[in-house]
Structure formats: C-alpha cells, structure tokens
PDB file of C-alpha atoms in Angstrom:
ATOM      1  CA  MET I  26     -50.767  20.136  38.646  1.00 47.00           C
ATOM      2  CA  VAL I  27     -51.109  17.054  39.583  1.00 47.00           C
ATOM      3  CA  ARG I  28     -52.574  15.685  37.224  1.00 50.00           C
ATOM      4  CA  ILE I  29     -48.904  16.596  34.353  1.00 48.00           C
ATOM      5  CA  SER I  30     -46.543  14.963  36.535  1.00 48.00           C
ATOM      6  CA  ARG I  31     -48.216  12.119  36.865  1.00 48.00           C
ATOM      7  CA  ALA I  32     -48.650  12.180  33.215  1.00 46.00           C
ATOM      8  CA  CYS I  33     -44.693  12.914  32.638  1.00 44.00           C
ATOM      9  CA  ALA I  34     -43.774   9.917  35.456  1.00 45.00           C
ATOM     10  CA  THR I  35     -46.048   6.933  33.551  1.00 46.00           C
ATOM     11  CA  LEU I  36     -44.170   8.196  29.950  1.00 43.00           C
ATOM     12  CA  ALA I  37     -40.827   8.164  31.562  1.00 45.00           C
ATOM     13  CA  LEU I  38     -41.971   4.458  32.501  1.00 43.00           C
ATOM     14  CA  VAL I  39     -43.267   3.990  29.691  1.00 43.00           C
ATOM     15  CA  GLY I  40     -40.193   5.178  27.828  1.00 47.00           C
ATOM     16  CA  ALA I  41     -38.221   3.004  29.716  1.00 42.00           C
ATOM     17  CA  THR I  42     -40.219  -0.395  29.235  1.00 42.00           C
ATOM     18  CA  VAL I  43     -39.609   0.370  25.885  1.00 41.00           C
ATOM     19  CA  GLY I  44     -35.782   1.219  25.283  1.00 42.00           C
ATOM     20  CA  VAL I  45     -35.306  -2.284  27.648  1.00 40.00           C
ATOM     21  CA  ALA I  46     -37.831  -4.211  25.613  1.00 41.00           C
ATOM     22  CA  ALA I  47     -35.873  -3.077  22.496  1.00 40.00           C
ATOM     23  CA  VAL I  48     -32.367  -4.585  23.490  1.00 40.00           C
ATOM     24  CA  PRO I  49     -32.132  -8.300  22.211  1.00 40.00           C
ATOM     25  CA  ALA I  50     -32.346 -10.594  25.137  1.00 39.00           C
ATOM     26  CA  GLY I  51     -29.242 -12.295  23.966  1.00 42.00           C
ATOM     27  CA  ALA I  52     -26.961  -8.245  24.411  1.00 42.00           C
ATOM     28  CA  ALA I  53     -25.974  -7.492  28.192  1.00 42.00           C
ATOM     29  CA  PRO I  54     -25.959  -4.066  29.209  1.00 44.00           C
ATOM     30  CA  ALA I  55     -22.223  -2.226  28.268  1.00 44.00           C
ATOM     31  CA  ALA I  56     -20.861  -1.723  31.682  1.00 42.00           C
ATOM     32  CA  ALA I  57     -21.509  -5.330  31.716  1.00 42.00           C
ATOM     33  CA  ARG I  58     -19.740  -6.406  29.243  1.00 41.00           C
ATOM     34  CA  SER I  59     -16.958  -4.033  30.312  1.00 42.00           C
ATOM     35  CA  ALA I  60     -16.830  -5.817  33.290  1.00 47.00           C
ATOM     36  CA  THR I  61     -16.440  -9.484  31.735  1.00 57.00           C
ATOM     37  CA  ALA I  62     -12.974  -8.063  29.096  1.00 65.00           C
ATOM     38  CA  THR I  63      -9.980  -8.212  30.356  1.00 74.00           C
ATOM     39  CA  ALA I  64      -7.557  -5.524  30.394  1.00 84.00           C
ATOM     40  CA  CYS I  65      -4.579  -5.558  28.977  1.00 88.00           C
ATOM     41  CA  PRO I  66      -1.056  -3.420  29.237  1.00 81.00           C
ATOM     42  CA  THR I  67      -1.013  -0.899  26.791  1.00 72.00           C
ATOM     43  CA  GLY I  68       2.301   1.389  25.478  1.00 84.00           C
ATOM     44  CA  TRP I  69       4.662  -1.449  24.108  1.00 94.00           C
ATOM     45  CA  GLY I  70       4.982   0.289  21.136  1.00 94.00           C
ATOM     46  CA  SER I  71       6.406  -0.835  17.877  1.00 95.00           C
ATOM     47  CA  VAL I  72       9.315   0.482  18.092  1.00 97.00           C
ATOM     48  CA  ALA I  73      13.084  -1.314  17.796  1.00 97.00           C
ATOM     49  CA  LYS I  74      14.103  -2.713  21.303  1.00 97.00           C
ATOM     50  CA  THR I  75      17.336  -3.188  22.036  1.00 97.00           C
ATOM     51  CA  ASP I  76      20.019  -4.069  25.107  1.00 95.00           C
ATOM     52  CA  THR I  77      23.547  -3.887  24.940  1.00 92.00           C
ATOM     53  CA  GLY I  78      24.454  -6.734  27.466  1.00 89.00           C
ATOM     54  CA  ALA I  79      26.158 -10.455  25.277  1.00 88.00           C
ATOM     55  CA  THR I  80      26.664 -13.884  26.651  1.00 92.00           C
ATOM     56  CA  LEU I  81      28.430 -16.842  25.819  1.00 93.00           C
ATOM     57  CA  THR I  82      25.917 -19.359  27.256  1.00 95.00           C
ATOM     58  CA  PRO I  83      24.085 -20.674  24.947  1.00 96.00           C
ATOM     59  CA  VAL I  84      20.492 -20.555  23.293  1.00 97.00           C
ATOM     60  CA  ARG I  85      19.147 -23.948  24.799  1.00 97.00           C
ATOM     61  CA  ASP I  86      15.346 -23.773  23.807  1.00 98.00           C
ATOM     62  CA  ILE I  87      12.328 -21.988  21.648  1.00 98.00           C
ATOM     63  CA  ARG I  88       9.068 -21.685  23.247  1.00 97.00           C
ATOM     64  CA  THR I  89       5.641 -20.158  22.693  1.00 98.00           C
ATOM     65  CA  GLY I  90       2.320 -19.531  24.419  1.00 97.00           C
ATOM     66  CA  ARG I  91      -0.756 -17.778  24.546  1.00 96.00           C
ATOM     67  CA  HIS I  92      -1.808 -15.198  27.309  1.00 94.00           C
ATOM     68  CA  ASP I  93      -5.480 -13.336  27.280  1.00 93.00           C
ATOM     69  CA  CYS I  94      -3.546 -10.401  25.786  1.00 94.00           C
ATOM     70  CA  PHE I  95      -0.341 -11.354  23.747  1.00 96.00           C
ATOM     71  CA  ASP I  96       1.399 -14.254  22.493  1.00 97.00           C
ATOM     72  CA  ARG I  97       4.831 -15.067  24.245  1.00 98.00           C
ATOM     73  CA  MET I  98       7.847 -16.609  22.434  1.00 98.00           C
ATOM     74  CA  VAL I  99       9.985 -17.380  25.557  1.00 98.00           C
ATOM     75  CA  ILE I 100      14.731 -17.562  24.161  1.00 98.00           C
ATOM     76  CA  ASP I 101      15.842 -19.879  26.994  1.00 97.00           C
ATOM     77  CA  LEU I 102      19.263 -19.717  27.750  1.00 96.00           C
ATOM     78  CA  PRO I 103      19.732 -21.704  31.086  1.00 95.00           C
ATOM     79  CA  GLY I 104      22.704 -19.916  33.813  1.00 92.00           C
ATOM     80  CA  ALA I 105      23.152 -16.988  31.720  1.00 92.00           C
ATOM     81  CA  GLY I 106      21.796 -14.649  34.320  1.00 87.00           C
ATOM     82  CA  GLY I 107      19.491 -11.792  33.538  1.00 84.00           C
ATOM     83  CA  ASP I 108      21.893  -9.540  31.211  1.00 84.00           C
ATOM     84  CA  VAL I 109      21.695 -11.267  27.892  1.00 92.00           C
ATOM     85  CA  GLY I 110      21.745  -8.738  25.448  1.00 94.00           C
ATOM     86  CA  TYR I 111      18.775  -8.319  22.578  1.00 97.00           C
ATOM     87  CA  SER I 112      17.388  -6.591  19.892  1.00 97.00           C
ATOM     88  CA  VAL I 113      14.191  -6.626  18.681  1.00 98.00           C
ATOM     89  CA  ARG I 114      12.375  -5.023  15.313  1.00 98.00           C
ATOM     90  CA  TYR I 115      10.116  -4.896  12.770  1.00 98.00           C
ATOM     91  CA  VAL I 116      11.639  -5.762   9.149  1.00 98.00           C
ATOM     92  CA  ASP I 117      11.102  -5.613   5.685  1.00 97.00           C
ATOM     93  CA  GLN I 118      11.977  -8.714   4.725  1.00 97.00           C
ATOM     94  CA  LEU I 119      14.477 -11.288   6.424  1.00 98.00           C
ATOM     95  CA  HIS I 120      17.293 -11.893   6.094  1.00 97.00           C
ATOM     96  CA  GLN I 121      20.264 -14.079   6.883  1.00 94.00           C
ATOM     97  CA  ASP I 122      23.542 -12.810   8.864  1.00 87.00           C
ATOM     98  CA  GLY I 123      26.554 -13.705   7.499  1.00 84.00           C
ATOM     99  CA  SER I 124      24.950 -14.691   3.853  1.00 87.00           C
ATOM    100  CA  GLY I 125      22.245 -11.732   3.067  1.00 91.00           C
ATOM    101  CA  ARG I 126      19.413 -14.525   2.420  1.00 94.00           C
ATOM    102  CA  HIS I 127      15.831 -13.158   2.002  1.00 97.00           C
ATOM    103  CA  ILE I 128      14.082 -16.153   4.554  1.00 97.00           C
ATOM    104  CA  PRO I 129      10.841 -15.312   3.907  1.00 97.00           C
ATOM    105  CA  VAL I 130       8.248 -15.532   7.076  1.00 98.00           C
ATOM    106  CA  ALA I 131       4.314 -15.827   6.497  1.00 98.00           C
ATOM    107  CA  GLY I 132       2.217 -12.935   8.858  1.00 97.00           C
ATOM    108  CA  GLY I 133       0.942  -9.142   8.147  1.00 98.00           C
ATOM    109  CA  ALA I 134       4.390  -8.007   9.588  1.00 98.00           C
ATOM    110  CA  VAL I 135       7.727  -9.343  10.576  1.00 98.00           C
ATOM    111  CA  LEU I 136       9.791  -9.027  13.942  1.00 98.00           C
ATOM    112  CA  GLU I 137      13.720  -9.360  13.569  1.00 98.00           C
ATOM    113  CA  VAL I 138      14.618 -11.287  17.155  1.00 98.00           C
ATOM    114  CA  ARG I 139      18.388 -11.044  18.026  1.00 97.00           C
ATOM    115  CA  VAL I 140      19.637 -12.351  20.848  1.00 97.00           C
ATOM    116  CA  ALA I 141      23.352 -11.931  21.812  1.00 96.00           C
ATOM    117  CA  ALA I 142      24.003 -15.564  22.057  1.00 96.00           C
ATOM    118  CA  PRO I 143      24.588 -18.510  20.026  1.00 96.00           C
ATOM    119  CA  ALA I 144      23.383 -21.151  19.576  1.00 97.00           C
ATOM    120  CA  TYR I 145      26.246 -23.616  19.207  1.00 96.00           C
ATOM    121  CA  ASP I 146      28.787 -24.227  22.047  1.00 94.00           C
ATOM    122  CA  PRO I 147      31.267 -22.111  21.651  1.00 92.00           C
ATOM    123  CA  GLU I 148      34.226 -24.195  22.834  1.00 93.00           C
ATOM    124  CA  THR I 149      32.823 -26.913  20.540  1.00 94.00           C
ATOM    125  CA  GLY I 150      30.434 -25.570  17.742  1.00 93.00           C
ATOM    126  CA  ALA I 151      28.355 -28.145  18.503  1.00 95.00           C
ATOM    127  CA  ALA I 152      24.848 -27.060  18.038  1.00 96.00           C
ATOM    128  CA  THR I 153      22.729 -26.583  21.437  1.00 97.00           C
ATOM    129  CA  TYR I 154      19.011 -25.912  19.872  1.00 97.00           C
ATOM    130  CA  PRO I 155      18.453 -27.910  17.025  1.00 94.00           C
ATOM    131  CA  ALA I 156      17.288 -25.500  14.410  1.00 96.00           C
ATOM    132  CA  ARG I 157      18.223 -25.081  10.453  1.00 95.00           C
ATOM    133  CA  ALA I 158      18.811 -22.172   9.246  1.00 95.00           C
ATOM    134  CA  GLY I 159      15.475 -21.235   7.538  1.00 96.00           C
ATOM    135  CA  ARG I 160      13.203 -23.544   8.916  1.00 97.00           C
ATOM    136  CA  PRO I 161      10.471 -22.868  10.974  1.00 97.00           C
ATOM    137  CA  LEU I 162      11.512 -23.476  14.653  1.00 97.00           C
ATOM    138  CA  PRO I 163      11.529 -27.004  15.878  1.00 97.00           C
ATOM    139  CA  GLY I 164       8.709 -28.564  18.287  1.00 95.00           C
ATOM    140  CA  VAL I 165       6.642 -24.537  17.868  1.00 97.00           C
ATOM    141  CA  ASP I 166       2.952 -25.246  16.390  1.00 96.00           C
ATOM    142  CA  LEU I 167       0.897 -21.962  16.326  1.00 97.00           C
ATOM    143  CA  ALA I 168      -2.516 -23.208  15.679  1.00 96.00           C
ATOM    144  CA  GLY I 169      -4.495 -20.896  17.767  1.00 95.00           C
ATOM    145  CA  TYR I 170      -2.415 -18.170  18.406  1.00 97.00           C
ATOM    146  CA  ARG I 171      -4.315 -14.720  17.634  1.00 96.00           C
ATOM    147  CA  THR I 172      -1.383 -12.686  16.600  1.00 97.00           C
ATOM    148  CA  PHE I 173       1.945 -15.108  15.825  1.00 98.00           C
ATOM    149  CA  ARG I 174       1.554 -16.628  12.433  1.00 98.00           C
ATOM    150  CA  ASP I 175       4.636 -18.088  11.760  1.00 98.00           C
ATOM    151  CA  THR I 176       8.619 -18.542  12.975  1.00 98.00           C
ATOM    152  CA  ARG I 177      11.613 -19.026  11.263  1.00 98.00           C
ATOM    153  CA  PHE I 178      15.445 -19.990  12.361  1.00 98.00           C
ATOM    154  CA  ALA I 179      17.768 -16.988  10.719  1.00 97.00           C
ATOM    155  CA  GLY I 180      21.160 -18.560  12.210  1.00 95.00           C
ATOM    156  CA  SER I 181      23.674 -18.490  14.082  1.00 94.00           C
ATOM    157  CA  PHE I 182      26.980 -15.851  13.509  1.00 92.00           C
ATOM    158  CA  GLU I 183      29.523 -15.263  15.918  1.00 91.00           C
ATOM    159  CA  GLY I 184      27.699 -15.163  18.693  1.00 92.00           C
ATOM    160  CA  GLU I 185      23.535 -13.704  18.307  1.00 95.00           C
ATOM    161  CA  THR I 186      20.907 -15.912  17.558  1.00 97.00           C
ATOM    162  CA  GLN I 187      18.688 -14.452  14.685  1.00 98.00           C
ATOM    163  CA  ILE I 188      15.037 -15.196  14.398  1.00 98.00           C
ATOM    164  CA  GLY I 189      11.955 -13.998  12.209  1.00 98.00           C
ATOM    165  CA  LEU I 190       8.493 -14.002  14.098  1.00 98.00           C
ATOM    166  CA  GLY I 191       6.049 -13.957  11.597  1.00 98.00           C
ATOM    167  CA  VAL I 192       2.958 -11.932  13.140  1.00 98.00           C
ATOM    168  CA  ARG I 193      -0.769 -10.995  11.764  1.00 97.00           C
ATOM    169  CA  ALA I 194       0.380  -7.561  11.644  1.00 97.00           C
ATOM    170  CA  ARG I 195       2.605  -4.481  13.433  1.00 97.00           C
ATOM    171  CA  LEU I 196       1.488  -4.477  16.534  1.00 96.00           C
ATOM    172  CA  PRO I 197       2.721  -3.773  19.527  1.00 97.00           C
ATOM    173  CA  PHE I 198       5.419  -5.232  21.325  1.00 97.00           C
ATOM    174  CA  ARG I 199       7.391  -5.604  24.303  1.00 97.00           C
ATOM    175  CA  VAL I 200      11.310  -7.441  25.599  1.00 97.00           C
ATOM    176  CA  LEU I 201      11.649  -8.710  29.440  1.00 95.00           C
ATOM    177  CA  GLN I 202      14.367 -10.386  30.823  1.00 93.00           C
ATOM    178  CA  LEU I 203      14.631 -12.909  33.264  1.00 91.00           C
ATOM    179  CA  ASP I 204      16.909 -14.776  34.744  1.00 92.00           C
ATOM    180  CA  GLY I 205      17.976 -17.209  31.467  1.00 94.00           C
ATOM    181  CA  ARG I 206      15.182 -15.750  29.599  1.00 96.00           C
ATOM    182  CA  VAL I 207      14.869 -13.448  26.409  1.00 97.00           C
ATOM    183  CA  ILE I 208      10.606 -13.287  26.101  1.00 97.00           C
ATOM    184  CA  VAL I 209       9.493 -11.171  23.309  1.00 98.00           C
ATOM    185  CA  ASP I 210       5.085 -10.166  23.835  1.00 97.00           C
ATOM    186  CA  VAL I 211       3.338  -9.008  20.967  1.00 97.00           C
ATOM    187  CA  ALA I 212      -0.066  -7.893  21.312  1.00 96.00           C
ATOM    188  CA  HIS I 213      -3.385  -9.095  20.122  1.00 95.00           C
ATOM    189  CA  SER I 214      -4.502  -4.895  19.502  1.00 92.00           C
ATOM    190  CA  TRP I 215      -3.447  -1.957  19.929  1.00 90.00           C
ATOM    191  CA  THR I 216      -6.708  -1.845  21.928  1.00 84.00           C
ATOM    192  CA  ALA I 217      -6.558  -2.385  26.230  1.00 71.00           C
ATOM    193  CA  THR I 218      -8.814  -5.144  25.949  1.00 68.00           C
ATOM    194  CA  GLY I 219      -8.440  -8.442  24.851  1.00 61.00           C
TER     195      GLY I 219
END
C-alpha cells in the first residue's frame, strides 16, 4: 500500500514538472497576465445618447486624448455650465445640416456628434472655433490612437454644432457632461480589458 502511494506521488510530481517545462520561458501564468491587464468599464452600448439641454455659450475648442480603455473627444464651452444638450449616434454617412451635403469621414464606423451650442458668437456671427466645414478638426492629430480614425467639422447651423468622428468599428461609447464640457468616450473594444 505504501509503494502505491509513493508511486502515485512520484507520478504527480513528474507530471507537474513536465507541465511546467512545457510552458515557454516568456509566457506568464494566466493569473499574472490578468492581474496586469487594465479593467475597463463595460455596458456603455452603441445606441444613440441624447440630452435636451441647450446653451447660447459657444464652442471654443475641440480636443482629443488617449486613455487605457478608450479614446476621448472633449468639446469645450467655457461658462456653459453642466447642462449642454447633445446627440451622439452612429450614422451610415455624415450629412451637413442645412445643405444636406455628404461629408466623407474615414473609419469603419461614423459617430455623428451634435452639441446644442453654436460655434459662433450669437450676437455677431463671428466664429468662436476656427474650423471649416468638411475639413479635419484644427489641432487634432489622431496618430497613435487605438479607436479614433478621423474627425470632420460639419458646421454650425441654427445654434447647433455638428462633428463627424470616424472610429475603427462600431464600438461602445458614452457621453459625459462636466462644467462647460461635453465628453465623448469610445471604447477600444467590447471586452472588459484594455
């Protein structure tokens, strides 16, 4: 009986040694890999997101940033407070308000971002954001982004500013409102890790 127990223990030890030796030297155990992965938020979905607020405070800047789990676009409206209306949704093509002109946007999918605020001074009509319809957003360089592929300014018509955001694929996104800012985050993937 003692011999059978020793034989089983020896076989178990040999099996464990062979199993460890079969793993390549550079491969980390699954537990170690998952501990170093970034936990990303999930559940944003890809359906349209809207808020009905509005402001006469004009858009002053649009900028982007890279994060571990998502790429971010920020529309700055200093002094607008936290209740700026917006509509963000996936569209087949971007069409300019007023004219209906098609504005090509590169990427696997196109997000139409509308902010219920002008990109001009409502009293004088002077532009407050130096963009031209159909052109990329000024000062935005998307080199190195995992999700964003293109940006296009569609225009500002009847107090609403319209932007096309080209992304790699139809991915989950969220919209946040902070004091004087509307923020659009587009996830790098549908999974919970970055």
